[in-house]
mmCIF file with all atom_site columns, C-alpha atoms in Angstrom:
data_model
loop_
_atom_site.group_PDB
_atom_site.id
_atom_site.type_symbol
_atom_site.label_atom_id
_atom_site.label_alt_id
_atom_site.label_comp_id
_atom_site.label_asym_id
_atom_site.label_entity_id
_atom_site.label_seq_id
_atom_site.pdbx_PDB_ins_code
_atom_site.Cartn_x
_atom_site.Cartn_y
_atom_site.Cartn_z
_atom_site.occupancy
_atom_site.B_iso_or_equiv
_atom_site.pdbx_formal_charge
_atom_site.auth_seq_id
_atom_site.auth_comp_id
_atom_site.auth_asym_id
_atom_site.auth_atom_id
_atom_site.pdbx_PDB_model_num
ATOM 1   C CA . MET A 1 1   ? -22.962 -8.934  -5.595  1.00 71.00 ? 1   MET A CA 1
ATOM 2   C CA . ARG A 1 2   ? -19.488 -7.868  -4.519  1.00 84.00 ? 2   ARG A CA 1
ATOM 3   C CA . LEU A 1 3   ? -18.240 -9.984  -1.635  1.00 91.00 ? 3   LEU A CA 1
ATOM 4   C CA . HIS A 1 4   ? -16.487 -8.548  1.408   1.00 93.00 ? 4   HIS A CA 1
ATOM 5   C CA . ARG A 1 5   ? -12.750 -9.258  1.517   1.00 95.00 ? 5   ARG A CA 1
ATOM 6   C CA . PHE A 1 6   ? -10.486 -9.892  4.499   1.00 96.00 ? 6   PHE A CA 1
ATOM 7   C CA . TYR A 1 7   ? -6.717  -10.212 4.691   1.00 96.00 ? 7   TYR A CA 1
ATOM 8   C CA . ILE A 1 8   ? -5.460  -13.140 6.774   1.00 94.00 ? 8   ILE A CA 1
ATOM 9   C CA . GLN A 1 9   ? -1.788  -13.665 7.452   1.00 88.00 ? 9   GLN A CA 1
ATOM 10  C CA . ASN A 1 10  ? -0.069  -17.000 8.042   1.00 85.00 ? 10  ASN A CA 1
ATOM 11  C CA . GLU A 1 11  ? -2.506  -19.116 6.012   1.00 88.00 ? 11  GLU A CA 1
ATOM 12  C CA . ASN A 1 12  ? -1.476  -20.997 2.879   1.00 92.00 ? 12  ASN A CA 1
ATOM 13  C CA . PHE A 1 13  ? -4.577  -20.854 0.718   1.00 94.00 ? 13  PHE A CA 1
ATOM 14  C CA . LYS A 1 14  ? -2.873  -22.825 -2.047  1.00 93.00 ? 14  LYS A CA 1
ATOM 15  C CA . THR A 1 15  ? -3.236  -26.005 0.026   1.00 94.00 ? 15  THR A CA 1
ATOM 16  C CA . LEU A 1 16  ? -7.034  -25.710 0.310   1.00 94.00 ? 16  LEU A CA 1
ATOM 17  C CA . ASN A 1 17  ? -9.473  -27.416 -2.042  1.00 96.00 ? 17  ASN A CA 1
ATOM 18  C CA . PRO A 1 18  ? -13.222 -26.901 -2.535  1.00 96.00 ? 18  PRO A CA 1
ATOM 19  C CA . GLY A 1 19  ? -15.112 -28.528 0.333   1.00 96.00 ? 19  GLY A CA 1
ATOM 20  C CA . ASP A 1 20  ? -12.235 -28.278 2.814   1.00 96.00 ? 20  ASP A CA 1
ATOM 21  C CA . ILE A 1 21  ? -13.217 -27.022 6.255   1.00 94.00 ? 21  ILE A CA 1
ATOM 22  C CA . PHE A 1 22  ? -10.870 -24.767 8.181   1.00 91.00 ? 22  PHE A CA 1
ATOM 23  C CA . THR A 1 23  ? -11.039 -22.506 11.198  1.00 92.00 ? 23  THR A CA 1
ATOM 24  C CA . CYS A 1 24  ? -10.092 -18.836 11.146  1.00 92.00 ? 24  CYS A CA 1
ATOM 25  C CA . LYS A 1 25  ? -8.794  -17.659 14.523  1.00 91.00 ? 25  LYS A CA 1
ATOM 26  C CA . ASN A 1 26  ? -7.700  -14.179 13.483  1.00 90.00 ? 26  ASN A CA 1
ATOM 27  C CA . ASN A 1 27  ? -9.287  -12.057 16.223  1.00 90.00 ? 27  ASN A CA 1
ATOM 28  C CA . GLU A 1 28  ? -9.763  -8.937  14.083  1.00 90.00 ? 28  GLU A CA 1
ATOM 29  C CA . VAL A 1 29  ? -11.285 -10.841 11.161  1.00 92.00 ? 29  VAL A CA 1
ATOM 30  C CA . VAL A 1 30  ? -13.611 -12.824 13.443  1.00 92.00 ? 30  VAL A CA 1
ATOM 31  C CA . ARG A 1 31  ? -14.751 -9.577  15.068  1.00 90.00 ? 31  ARG A CA 1
ATOM 32  C CA . GLN A 1 32  ? -15.301 -7.880  11.705  1.00 90.00 ? 32  GLN A CA 1
ATOM 33  C CA . VAL A 1 33  ? -17.264 -10.787 10.251  1.00 91.00 ? 33  VAL A CA 1
ATOM 34  C CA . SER A 1 34  ? -19.437 -11.490 13.292  1.00 88.00 ? 34  SER A CA 1
ATOM 35  C CA . LEU A 1 35  ? -19.980 -8.074  14.886  1.00 87.00 ? 35  LEU A CA 1
ATOM 36  C CA . VAL A 1 36  ? -19.496 -5.521  12.092  1.00 88.00 ? 36  VAL A CA 1
ATOM 37  C CA . LEU A 1 37  ? -20.583 -7.439  9.002   1.00 88.00 ? 37  LEU A CA 1
ATOM 38  C CA . ARG A 1 38  ? -23.061 -9.501  11.085  1.00 90.00 ? 38  ARG A CA 1
ATOM 39  C CA . ALA A 1 39  ? -22.567 -12.471 8.798   1.00 89.00 ? 39  ALA A CA 1
ATOM 40  C CA . GLN A 1 40  ? -24.921 -15.423 8.997   1.00 91.00 ? 40  GLN A CA 1
ATOM 41  C CA . VAL A 1 41  ? -24.315 -19.121 8.420   1.00 93.00 ? 41  VAL A CA 1
ATOM 42  C CA . GLY A 1 42  ? -24.294 -19.643 4.659   1.00 93.00 ? 42  GLY A CA 1
ATOM 43  C CA . ASP A 1 43  ? -22.919 -16.194 3.815   1.00 94.00 ? 43  ASP A CA 1
ATOM 44  C CA . ARG A 1 44  ? -19.918 -16.034 1.500   1.00 96.00 ? 44  ARG A CA 1
ATOM 45  C CA . ILE A 1 45  ? -16.860 -13.854 1.862   1.00 96.00 ? 45  ILE A CA 1
ATOM 46  C CA . LEU A 1 46  ? -13.325 -13.657 0.444   1.00 96.00 ? 46  LEU A CA 1
ATOM 47  C CA . PHE A 1 47  ? -10.059 -14.308 2.262   1.00 97.00 ? 47  PHE A CA 1
ATOM 48  C CA . PHE A 1 48  ? -6.720  -13.369 0.736   1.00 96.00 ? 48  PHE A CA 1
ATOM 49  C CA . ASN A 1 49  ? -3.020  -12.963 1.362   1.00 94.00 ? 49  ASN A CA 1
ATOM 50  C CA . GLU A 1 50  ? 0.199   -13.359 -0.620  1.00 92.00 ? 50  GLU A CA 1
ATOM 51  C CA . THR A 1 51  ? -0.582  -17.062 -1.295  1.00 93.00 ? 51  THR A CA 1
ATOM 52  C CA . GLY A 1 52  ? -3.840  -16.320 -3.118  1.00 94.00 ? 52  GLY A CA 1
ATOM 53  C CA . GLU A 1 53  ? -7.519  -15.553 -2.640  1.00 96.00 ? 53  GLU A CA 1
ATOM 54  C CA . ILE A 1 54  ? -10.395 -17.908 -1.840  1.00 96.00 ? 54  ILE A CA 1
ATOM 55  C CA . GLU A 1 55  ? -14.138 -17.678 -1.527  1.00 97.00 ? 55  GLU A CA 1
ATOM 56  C CA . ILE A 1 56  ? -15.481 -19.302 1.633   1.00 96.00 ? 56  ILE A CA 1
ATOM 57  C CA . MET A 1 57  ? -18.915 -20.032 3.100   1.00 96.00 ? 57  MET A CA 1
ATOM 58  C CA . VAL A 1 58  ? -19.532 -19.381 6.777   1.00 95.00 ? 58  VAL A CA 1
ATOM 59  C CA . GLN A 1 59  ? -20.434 -22.665 8.480   1.00 94.00 ? 59  GLN A CA 1
ATOM 60  C CA . GLY A 1 60  ? -20.431 -21.378 12.048  1.00 91.00 ? 60  GLY A CA 1
ATOM 61  C CA . PHE A 1 61  ? -18.709 -18.974 14.404  1.00 85.00 ? 61  PHE A CA 1
ATOM 62  C CA . SER A 1 62  ? -18.148 -17.968 17.997  1.00 83.00 ? 62  SER A CA 1
ATOM 63  C CA . LYS A 1 63  ? -16.499 -14.959 19.611  1.00 79.00 ? 63  LYS A CA 1
ATOM 64  C CA . LYS A 1 64  ? -13.031 -16.384 18.993  1.00 88.00 ? 64  LYS A CA 1
ATOM 65  C CA . GLU A 1 65  ? -13.209 -18.352 15.753  1.00 92.00 ? 65  GLU A CA 1
ATOM 66  C CA . LEU A 1 66  ? -14.910 -18.674 12.414  1.00 93.00 ? 66  LEU A CA 1
ATOM 67  C CA . VAL A 1 67  ? -15.584 -22.086 10.854  1.00 94.00 ? 67  VAL A CA 1
ATOM 68  C CA . CYS A 1 68  ? -15.391 -21.895 7.056   1.00 94.00 ? 68  CYS A CA 1
ATOM 69  C CA . VAL A 1 69  ? -15.998 -24.155 4.070   1.00 96.00 ? 69  VAL A CA 1
ATOM 70  C CA . MET A 1 70  ? -13.704 -23.414 1.148   1.00 96.00 ? 70  MET A CA 1
ATOM 71  C CA . GLN A 1 71  ? -15.734 -22.866 -2.032  1.00 97.00 ? 71  GLN A CA 1
ATOM 72  C CA . LYS A 1 72  ? -13.226 -21.973 -4.744  1.00 96.00 ? 72  LYS A CA 1
ATOM 73  C CA . HIS A 1 73  ? -10.003 -20.188 -5.590  1.00 96.00 ? 73  HIS A CA 1
ATOM 74  C CA . THR A 1 74  ? -10.598 -16.750 -7.075  1.00 95.00 ? 74  THR A CA 1
ATOM 75  C CA . LYS A 1 75  ? -8.293  -14.474 -9.035  1.00 90.00 ? 75  LYS A CA 1
ATOM 76  C CA . PRO A 1 76  ? -7.201  -11.377 -7.118  1.00 87.00 ? 76  PRO A CA 1
ATOM 77  C CA . LEU A 1 77  ? -6.149  -8.147  -8.763  1.00 90.00 ? 77  LEU A CA 1
ATOM 78  C CA . ILE A 1 78  ? -2.339  -8.032  -8.749  1.00 91.00 ? 78  ILE A CA 1
ATOM 79  C CA . GLN A 1 79  ? -0.331  -4.860  -9.272  1.00 91.00 ? 79  GLN A CA 1
ATOM 80  C CA . LYS A 1 80  ? 1.464   -5.043  -12.633 1.00 91.00 ? 80  LYS A CA 1
ATOM 81  C CA . LYS A 1 81  ? 3.954   -2.313  -11.736 1.00 93.00 ? 81  LYS A CA 1
ATOM 82  C CA . ARG A 1 82  ? 6.022   -1.715  -8.630  1.00 95.00 ? 82  ARG A CA 1
ATOM 83  C CA . VAL A 1 83  ? 5.664   1.770   -7.228  1.00 95.00 ? 83  VAL A CA 1
ATOM 84  C CA . TYR A 1 84  ? 7.712   2.984   -4.261  1.00 97.00 ? 84  TYR A CA 1
ATOM 85  C CA . ILE A 1 85  ? 6.335   6.112   -2.609  1.00 96.00 ? 85  ILE A CA 1
ATOM 86  C CA . LEU A 1 86  ? 9.057   7.925   -0.660  1.00 96.00 ? 86  LEU A CA 1
ATOM 87  C CA . GLN A 1 87  ? 6.921   10.295  1.359   1.00 95.00 ? 87  GLN A CA 1
ATOM 88  C CA . SER A 1 88  ? 8.688   12.877  3.472   1.00 94.00 ? 88  SER A CA 1
ATOM 89  C CA . LEU A 1 89  ? 7.073   12.853  6.899   1.00 93.00 ? 89  LEU A CA 1
ATOM 90  C CA . ILE A 1 90  ? 4.094   15.185  7.131   1.00 90.00 ? 90  ILE A CA 1
ATOM 91  C CA . LYS A 1 91  ? 1.321   15.609  9.691   1.00 90.00 ? 91  LYS A CA 1
ATOM 92  C CA . LYS A 1 92  ? -0.092  12.312  10.973  1.00 89.00 ? 92  LYS A CA 1
ATOM 93  C CA . ASP A 1 93  ? -3.552  12.501  9.394   1.00 91.00 ? 93  ASP A CA 1
ATOM 94  C CA . LYS A 1 94  ? -2.136  13.565  6.023   1.00 92.00 ? 94  LYS A CA 1
ATOM 95  C CA . PHE A 1 95  ? 0.499   10.833  5.979   1.00 93.00 ? 95  PHE A CA 1
ATOM 96  C CA . GLU A 1 96  ? -2.173  8.249   6.796   1.00 95.00 ? 96  GLU A CA 1
ATOM 97  C CA . TRP A 1 97  ? -4.307  9.638   3.959   1.00 95.00 ? 97  TRP A CA 1
ATOM 98  C CA . VAL A 1 98  ? -1.381  9.225   1.554   1.00 95.00 ? 98  VAL A CA 1
ATOM 99  C CA . ALA A 1 99  ? -0.847  5.618   2.674   1.00 96.00 ? 99  ALA A CA 1
ATOM 100 C CA . GLN A 1 100 ? -4.536  4.810   2.285   1.00 97.00 ? 100 GLN A CA 1
ATOM 101 C CA . LYS A 1 101 ? -5.116  6.406   -1.114  1.00 96.00 ? 101 LYS A CA 1
ATOM 102 C CA . ALA A 1 102 ? -1.802  5.308   -2.619  1.00 96.00 ? 102 ALA A CA 1
ATOM 103 C CA . THR A 1 103 ? -2.700  1.745   -1.609  1.00 96.00 ? 103 THR A CA 1
ATOM 104 C CA . GLU A 1 104 ? -6.109  1.992   -3.248  1.00 96.00 ? 104 GLU A CA 1
ATOM 105 C CA . ILE A 1 105 ? -4.528  3.200   -6.493  1.00 95.00 ? 105 ILE A CA 1
ATOM 106 C CA . GLY A 1 106 ? -1.910  0.447   -6.559  1.00 95.00 ? 106 GLY A CA 1
ATOM 107 C CA . ALA A 1 107 ? 1.301   1.526   -4.812  1.00 96.00 ? 107 ALA A CA 1
ATOM 108 C CA . THR A 1 108 ? 3.362   -1.477  -3.730  1.00 97.00 ? 108 THR A CA 1
ATOM 109 C CA . ASP A 1 109 ? 5.803   0.102   -1.273  1.00 97.00 ? 109 ASP A CA 1
ATOM 110 C CA . ILE A 1 110 ? 5.452   3.029   1.113   1.00 97.00 ? 110 ILE A CA 1
ATOM 111 C CA . ILE A 1 111 ? 8.672   4.415   2.588   1.00 97.00 ? 111 ILE A CA 1
ATOM 112 C CA . PRO A 1 112 ? 8.457   7.166   5.243   1.00 96.00 ? 112 PRO A CA 1
ATOM 113 C CA . VAL A 1 113 ? 11.539  9.333   4.869   1.00 95.00 ? 113 VAL A CA 1
ATOM 114 C CA . ILE A 1 114 ? 13.030  12.147  6.899   1.00 94.00 ? 114 ILE A CA 1
ATOM 115 C CA . SER A 1 115 ? 14.107  15.146  4.842   1.00 93.00 ? 115 SER A CA 1
ATOM 116 C CA . GLU A 1 116 ? 15.473  18.454  6.090   1.00 91.00 ? 116 GLU A CA 1
ATOM 117 C CA . ARG A 1 117 ? 12.019  20.066  6.330   1.00 87.00 ? 117 ARG A CA 1
ATOM 118 C CA . SER A 1 118 ? 10.048  17.065  7.574   1.00 87.00 ? 118 SER A CA 1
ATOM 119 C CA . GLU A 1 119 ? 7.380   18.132  10.032  1.00 77.00 ? 119 GLU A CA 1
ATOM 120 C CA . LYS A 1 120 ? 7.597   14.967  12.139  1.00 77.00 ? 120 LYS A CA 1
ATOM 121 C CA . ARG A 1 121 ? 10.225  12.409  13.040  1.00 78.00 ? 121 ARG A CA 1
ATOM 122 C CA . GLY A 1 122 ? 8.073   9.325   13.557  1.00 84.00 ? 122 GLY A CA 1
ATOM 123 C CA . VAL A 1 123 ? 4.970   7.397   12.490  1.00 88.00 ? 123 VAL A CA 1
ATOM 124 C CA . ASP A 1 124 ? 2.659   4.879   14.133  1.00 91.00 ? 124 ASP A CA 1
ATOM 125 C CA . GLN A 1 125 ? 3.706   1.786   12.163  1.00 92.00 ? 125 GLN A CA 1
ATOM 126 C CA . LYS A 1 126 ? 1.009   -0.430  13.675  1.00 94.00 ? 126 LYS A CA 1
ATOM 127 C CA . ARG A 1 127 ? -1.772  1.997   12.795  1.00 95.00 ? 127 ARG A CA 1
ATOM 128 C CA . LEU A 1 128 ? -0.378  2.561   9.292   1.00 95.00 ? 128 LEU A CA 1
ATOM 129 C CA . GLN A 1 129 ? -0.233  -1.199  8.701   1.00 96.00 ? 129 GLN A CA 1
ATOM 130 C CA . LYS A 1 130 ? -3.892  -1.494  9.639   1.00 95.00 ? 130 LYS A CA 1
ATOM 131 C CA . ILE A 1 131 ? -4.776  1.354   7.275   1.00 96.00 ? 131 ILE A CA 1
ATOM 132 C CA . VAL A 1 132 ? -3.009  -0.172  4.263   1.00 97.00 ? 132 VAL A CA 1
ATOM 133 C CA . ILE A 1 133 ? -4.539  -3.604  4.951   1.00 96.00 ? 133 ILE A CA 1
ATOM 134 C CA . GLU A 1 134 ? -8.051  -2.142  5.090   1.00 96.00 ? 134 GLU A CA 1
ATOM 135 C CA . ALA A 1 135 ? -7.395  -0.138  1.917   1.00 97.00 ? 135 ALA A CA 1
ATOM 136 C CA . THR A 1 136 ? -6.200  -3.310  0.164   1.00 97.00 ? 136 THR A CA 1
ATOM 137 C CA . GLU A 1 137 ? -9.291  -5.213  1.291   1.00 95.00 ? 137 GLU A CA 1
ATOM 138 C CA . GLN A 1 138 ? -11.571 -2.463  0.020   1.00 93.00 ? 138 GLN A CA 1
ATOM 139 C CA . SER A 1 139 ? -9.854  -1.838  -3.312  1.00 93.00 ? 139 SER A CA 1
ATOM 140 C CA . GLY A 1 140 ? -9.541  -5.436  -4.459  1.00 93.00 ? 140 GLY A CA 1
ATOM 141 C CA . TRP A 1 141 ? -5.757  -5.725  -4.670  1.00 95.00 ? 141 TRP A CA 1
ATOM 142 C CA . GLY A 1 142 ? -4.310  -9.115  -3.864  1.00 93.00 ? 142 GLY A CA 1
ATOM 143 C CA . ARG A 1 143 ? -1.113  -7.870  -2.228  1.00 94.00 ? 143 ARG A CA 1
ATOM 144 C CA . VAL A 1 144 ? -0.784  -5.510  0.702   1.00 96.00 ? 144 VAL A CA 1
ATOM 145 C CA . PRO A 1 145 ? 1.873   -2.812  0.124   1.00 96.00 ? 145 PRO A CA 1
ATOM 146 C CA . ILE A 1 146 ? 5.135   -3.188  1.995   1.00 97.00 ? 146 ILE A CA 1
ATOM 147 C CA . LEU A 1 147 ? 5.293   -0.561  4.717   1.00 96.00 ? 147 LEU A CA 1
ATOM 148 C CA . HIS A 1 148 ? 9.001   0.159   5.220   1.00 96.00 ? 148 HIS A CA 1
ATOM 149 C CA . ASN A 1 149 ? 10.640  1.493   8.341   1.00 95.00 ? 149 ASN A CA 1
ATOM 150 C CA . ILE A 1 150 ? 11.480  5.192   8.526   1.00 94.00 ? 150 ILE A CA 1
ATOM 151 C CA . ASP A 1 151 ? 14.757  6.075   6.869   1.00 94.00 ? 151 ASP A CA 1
ATOM 152 C CA . SER A 1 152 ? 16.654  9.181   5.907   1.00 95.00 ? 152 SER A CA 1
ATOM 153 C CA . LEU A 1 153 ? 15.956  10.502  2.427   1.00 95.00 ? 153 LEU A CA 1
ATOM 154 C CA . GLU A 1 154 ? 19.514  9.812   1.290   1.00 96.00 ? 154 GLU A CA 1
ATOM 155 C CA . LYS A 1 155 ? 19.703  6.249   2.639   1.00 96.00 ? 155 LYS A CA 1
ATOM 156 C CA . ALA A 1 156 ? 16.353  5.325   1.087   1.00 96.00 ? 156 ALA A CA 1
ATOM 157 C CA . ILE A 1 157 ? 17.387  6.694   -2.312  1.00 96.00 ? 157 ILE A CA 1
ATOM 158 C CA . MET A 1 158 ? 20.780  4.969   -2.181  1.00 95.00 ? 158 MET A CA 1
ATOM 159 C CA . ARG A 1 159 ? 19.178  1.638   -1.335  1.00 95.00 ? 159 ARG A CA 1
ATOM 160 C CA . LEU A 1 160 ? 16.807  1.913   -4.293  1.00 95.00 ? 160 LEU A CA 1
ATOM 161 C CA . LYS A 1 161 ? 19.689  2.989   -6.516  1.00 93.00 ? 161 LYS A CA 1
ATOM 162 C CA . ASN A 1 162 ? 21.584  -0.167  -5.567  1.00 92.00 ? 162 ASN A CA 1
ATOM 163 C CA . ASP A 1 163 ? 18.486  -2.171  -6.523  1.00 93.00 ? 163 ASP A CA 1
ATOM 164 C CA . LYS A 1 164 ? 18.462  -0.477  -9.946  1.00 93.00 ? 164 LYS A CA 1
ATOM 165 C CA . VAL A 1 165 ? 15.147  1.305   -9.261  1.00 93.00 ? 165 VAL A CA 1
ATOM 166 C CA . ILE A 1 166 ? 14.737  4.578   -11.192 1.00 91.00 ? 166 ILE A CA 1
ATOM 167 C CA . THR A 1 167 ? 13.893  7.358   -8.752  1.00 92.00 ? 167 THR A CA 1
ATOM 168 C CA . PHE A 1 168 ? 11.958  10.534  -9.575  1.00 92.00 ? 168 PHE A CA 1
ATOM 169 C CA . THR A 1 169 ? 11.180  13.727  -7.736  1.00 89.00 ? 169 THR A CA 1
ATOM 170 C CA . LEU A 1 170 ? 8.362   16.082  -8.669  1.00 82.00 ? 170 LEU A CA 1
ATOM 171 C CA . ASP A 1 171 ? 9.447   19.420  -10.104 1.00 77.00 ? 171 ASP A CA 1
ATOM 172 C CA . MET A 1 172 ? 7.402   21.929  -12.092 1.00 67.00 ? 172 MET A CA 1
ATOM 173 C CA . GLU A 1 173 ? 10.517  22.562  -14.173 1.00 70.00 ? 173 GLU A CA 1
ATOM 174 C CA . GLY A 1 174 ? 11.172  18.875  -14.702 1.00 67.00 ? 174 GLY A CA 1
ATOM 175 C CA . THR A 1 175 ? 11.574  17.556  -18.222 1.00 68.00 ? 175 THR A CA 1
ATOM 176 C CA . LYS A 1 176 ? 11.488  13.794  -17.758 1.00 69.00 ? 176 LYS A CA 1
ATOM 177 C CA . THR A 1 177 ? 8.296   11.768  -18.080 1.00 74.00 ? 177 THR A CA 1
ATOM 178 C CA . PHE A 1 178 ? 7.328   8.274   -17.052 1.00 80.00 ? 178 PHE A CA 1
ATOM 179 C CA . SER A 1 179 ? 7.809   5.670   -19.767 1.00 78.00 ? 179 SER A CA 1
ATOM 180 C CA . LYS A 1 180 ? 5.413   2.871   -20.682 1.00 78.00 ? 180 LYS A CA 1
ATOM 181 C CA . GLU A 1 181 ? 8.383   0.510   -20.578 1.00 78.00 ? 181 GLU A CA 1
ATOM 182 C CA . GLN A 1 182 ? 9.082   1.221   -16.920 1.00 84.00 ? 182 GLN A CA 1
ATOM 183 C CA . ASN A 1 183 ? 7.704   -1.411  -14.561 1.00 89.00 ? 183 ASN A CA 1
ATOM 184 C CA . SER A 1 184 ? 9.329   -0.193  -11.375 1.00 91.00 ? 184 SER A CA 1
ATOM 185 C CA . VAL A 1 185 ? 9.888   3.367   -10.162 1.00 93.00 ? 185 VAL A CA 1
ATOM 186 C CA . ALA A 1 186 ? 10.315  5.282   -6.928  1.00 95.00 ? 186 ALA A CA 1
ATOM 187 C CA . ILE A 1 187 ? 8.638   8.663   -6.498  1.00 94.00 ? 187 ILE A CA 1
ATOM 188 C CA . CYS A 1 188 ? 9.916   11.151  -3.905  1.00 94.00 ? 188 CYS A CA 1
ATOM 189 C CA . ILE A 1 189 ? 7.224   13.389  -2.409  1.00 92.00 ? 189 ILE A CA 1
ATOM 190 C CA . GLY A 1 190 ? 8.435   16.344  -0.377  1.00 90.00 ? 190 GLY A CA 1
ATOM 191 C CA . PRO A 1 191 ? 7.139   17.946  2.826   1.00 89.00 ? 191 PRO A CA 1
ATOM 192 C CA . GLU A 1 192 ? 4.766   20.900  2.760   1.00 84.00 ? 192 GLU A CA 1
ATOM 193 C CA . GLY A 1 193 ? 7.719   23.270  2.870   1.00 83.00 ? 193 GLY A CA 1
ATOM 194 C CA . GLY A 1 194 ? 9.201   21.683  -0.226  1.00 86.00 ? 194 GLY A CA 1
ATOM 195 C CA . TRP A 1 195 ? 12.632  20.187  -0.746  1.00 90.00 ? 195 TRP A CA 1
ATOM 196 C CA . SER A 1 196 ? 15.544  22.081  0.771   1.00 92.00 ? 196 SER A CA 1
ATOM 197 C CA . LYS A 1 197 ? 18.819  22.892  -0.977  1.00 93.00 ? 197 LYS A CA 1
ATOM 198 C CA . HIS A 1 198 ? 20.401  19.982  0.867   1.00 94.00 ? 198 HIS A CA 1
ATOM 199 C CA . ASP A 1 199 ? 17.690  17.591  -0.336  1.00 94.00 ? 199 ASP A CA 1
ATOM 200 C CA . LYS A 1 200 ? 18.191  18.719  -3.917  1.00 93.00 ? 200 LYS A CA 1
ATOM 201 C CA . GLU A 1 201 ? 21.908  18.079  -3.603  1.00 95.00 ? 201 GLU A CA 1
ATOM 202 C CA . ILE A 1 202 ? 21.072  14.511  -2.561  1.00 95.00 ? 202 ILE A CA 1
ATOM 203 C CA . PHE A 1 203 ? 18.919  14.135  -5.682  1.00 94.00 ? 203 PHE A CA 1
ATOM 204 C CA . LYS A 1 204 ? 21.686  15.443  -7.920  1.00 93.00 ? 204 LYS A CA 1
ATOM 205 C CA . LYS A 1 205 ? 24.347  13.227  -6.353  1.00 94.00 ? 205 LYS A CA 1
ATOM 206 C CA . ASN A 1 206 ? 22.197  10.117  -6.805  1.00 95.00 ? 206 ASN A CA 1
ATOM 207 C CA . ASN A 1 207 ? 20.945  10.927  -10.307 1.00 92.00 ? 207 ASN A CA 1
ATOM 208 C CA . VAL A 1 208 ? 17.317  11.325  -9.210  1.00 92.00 ? 208 VAL A CA 1
ATOM 209 C CA . LYS A 1 209 ? 15.295  12.470  -12.210 1.00 90.00 ? 209 LYS A CA 1
ATOM 210 C CA . SER A 1 210 ? 12.921  15.461  -12.149 1.00 87.00 ? 210 SER A CA 1
ATOM 211 C CA . ILE A 1 211 ? 9.433   14.984  -13.522 1.00 85.00 ? 211 ILE A CA 1
ATOM 212 C CA . ASN A 1 212 ? 6.585   17.416  -14.111 1.00 79.00 ? 212 ASN A CA 1
ATOM 213 C CA . ILE A 1 213 ? 3.046   16.031  -13.747 1.00 75.00 ? 213 ILE A CA 1
ATOM 214 C CA . GLY A 1 214 ? 1.199   19.333  -14.053 1.00 69.00 ? 214 GLY A CA 1
ATOM 215 C CA . ASP A 1 215 ? 1.375   23.110  -13.917 1.00 70.00 ? 215 ASP A CA 1
ATOM 216 C CA . SER A 1 216 ? -0.353  23.639  -10.572 1.00 71.00 ? 216 SER A CA 1
ATOM 217 C CA . VAL A 1 217 ? 1.350   23.598  -7.176  1.00 73.00 ? 217 VAL A CA 1
ATOM 218 C CA . LEU A 1 218 ? 0.082   20.535  -5.323  1.00 77.00 ? 218 LEU A CA 1
ATOM 219 C CA . ARG A 1 219 ? -0.024  19.852  -1.608  1.00 84.00 ? 219 ARG A CA 1
ATOM 220 C CA . ALA A 1 220 ? 2.224   17.006  -0.481  1.00 84.00 ? 220 ALA A CA 1
ATOM 221 C CA . GLU A 1 221 ? -0.594  14.496  -0.015  1.00 87.00 ? 221 GLU A CA 1
ATOM 222 C CA . THR A 1 222 ? -2.216  15.398  -3.348  1.00 88.00 ? 222 THR A CA 1
ATOM 223 C CA . ALA A 1 223 ? 1.089   15.110  -5.207  1.00 87.00 ? 223 ALA A CA 1
ATOM 224 C CA . ALA A 1 224 ? 1.633   11.566  -3.930  1.00 89.00 ? 224 ALA A CA 1
ATOM 225 C CA . ILE A 1 225 ? -1.731  10.397  -5.219  1.00 91.00 ? 225 ILE A CA 1
ATOM 226 C CA . ILE A 1 226 ? -1.528  12.125  -8.601  1.00 89.00 ? 226 ILE A CA 1
ATOM 227 C CA . ALA A 1 227 ? 2.010   10.857  -9.208  1.00 89.00 ? 227 ALA A CA 1
ATOM 228 C CA . THR A 1 228 ? 1.068   7.279   -8.313  1.00 91.00 ? 228 THR A CA 1
ATOM 229 C CA . TYR A 1 229 ? -1.978  7.332   -10.568 1.00 91.00 ? 229 TYR A CA 1
ATOM 230 C CA . THR A 1 230 ? -0.034  8.943   -13.425 1.00 88.00 ? 230 THR A CA 1
ATOM 231 C CA . PHE A 1 231 ? 2.636   6.235   -13.432 1.00 88.00 ? 231 PHE A CA 1
ATOM 232 C CA . ILE A 1 232 ? 0.326   3.250   -13.014 1.00 88.00 ? 232 ILE A CA 1
ATOM 233 C CA . ASN A 1 233 ? -1.908  4.402   -15.852 1.00 84.00 ? 233 ASN A CA 1
ATOM 234 C CA . LYS A 1 234 ? 0.917   5.360   -18.229 1.00 77.00 ? 234 LYS A CA 1
#
C-alpha cells in the first residue's frame, strides 16, 4: 500500500538510524497526520526533505507534536533533469495550476516573470510554496521545486544565460527541438495575450531559442505543462 508522504524542513534525516525515536513539531504536519489522515499508533508514513526520505511508525501524538520511530531509509524519486519554468504572470488560479502540475511532472524551478502583457504584477508566494510542497508530497518527488521571486522577463533570462542554461520560448514557427543530451533548460511561457514585440526583442538579444511542440494554439497554462512533459520525457 502506498504510504502518505510529508515534507518536513530543518530535519537531517541522514543522522537517523532504524529504531531511533524523534519528535516532529511541525504544526502543519502534525495537524495533517492527526486530524486529516487520522493516523493511529502503529501506522507508517514517509517524511522527506532535501536530506533524504525515511519511513516512520507513529508511536504517539498530541495536538502539538508527533512521536515517531524511524523504520528505514527509503529511496525518493529525484528529478534527473533541471527544468526552469519562466511563467509570465497570469490570473491567480491559472498560475497556481501551472505551479502544481509542473511540480507533479518534475519541474525543478518556477520563476514568475513580468512581461509586457502580464495580467498581474504579483503572486502570493506563501500560498504558492504550500501548493508546490503538497504537489511534491503527492507525486513522489524527493525535492521540492525552487520557487523564485518575481523578476522581469529580461533579468530572469540574463541570469540563466550567465549560468549557461539554454533558454527556449514556444513558437509555432520554431525549428529547434529539445535534445536528449540536454539536462538543464529554461522554458519561457507567455501570457494569454502572447509575447509582445518588445518581449521578442529580448529573446533575440539573449539568443533565446524558438521551439515548436505542436500545431495547435495552447493556452498559457496548458503550454507550460506540455512543454515540461515534452522535455522531461525526451
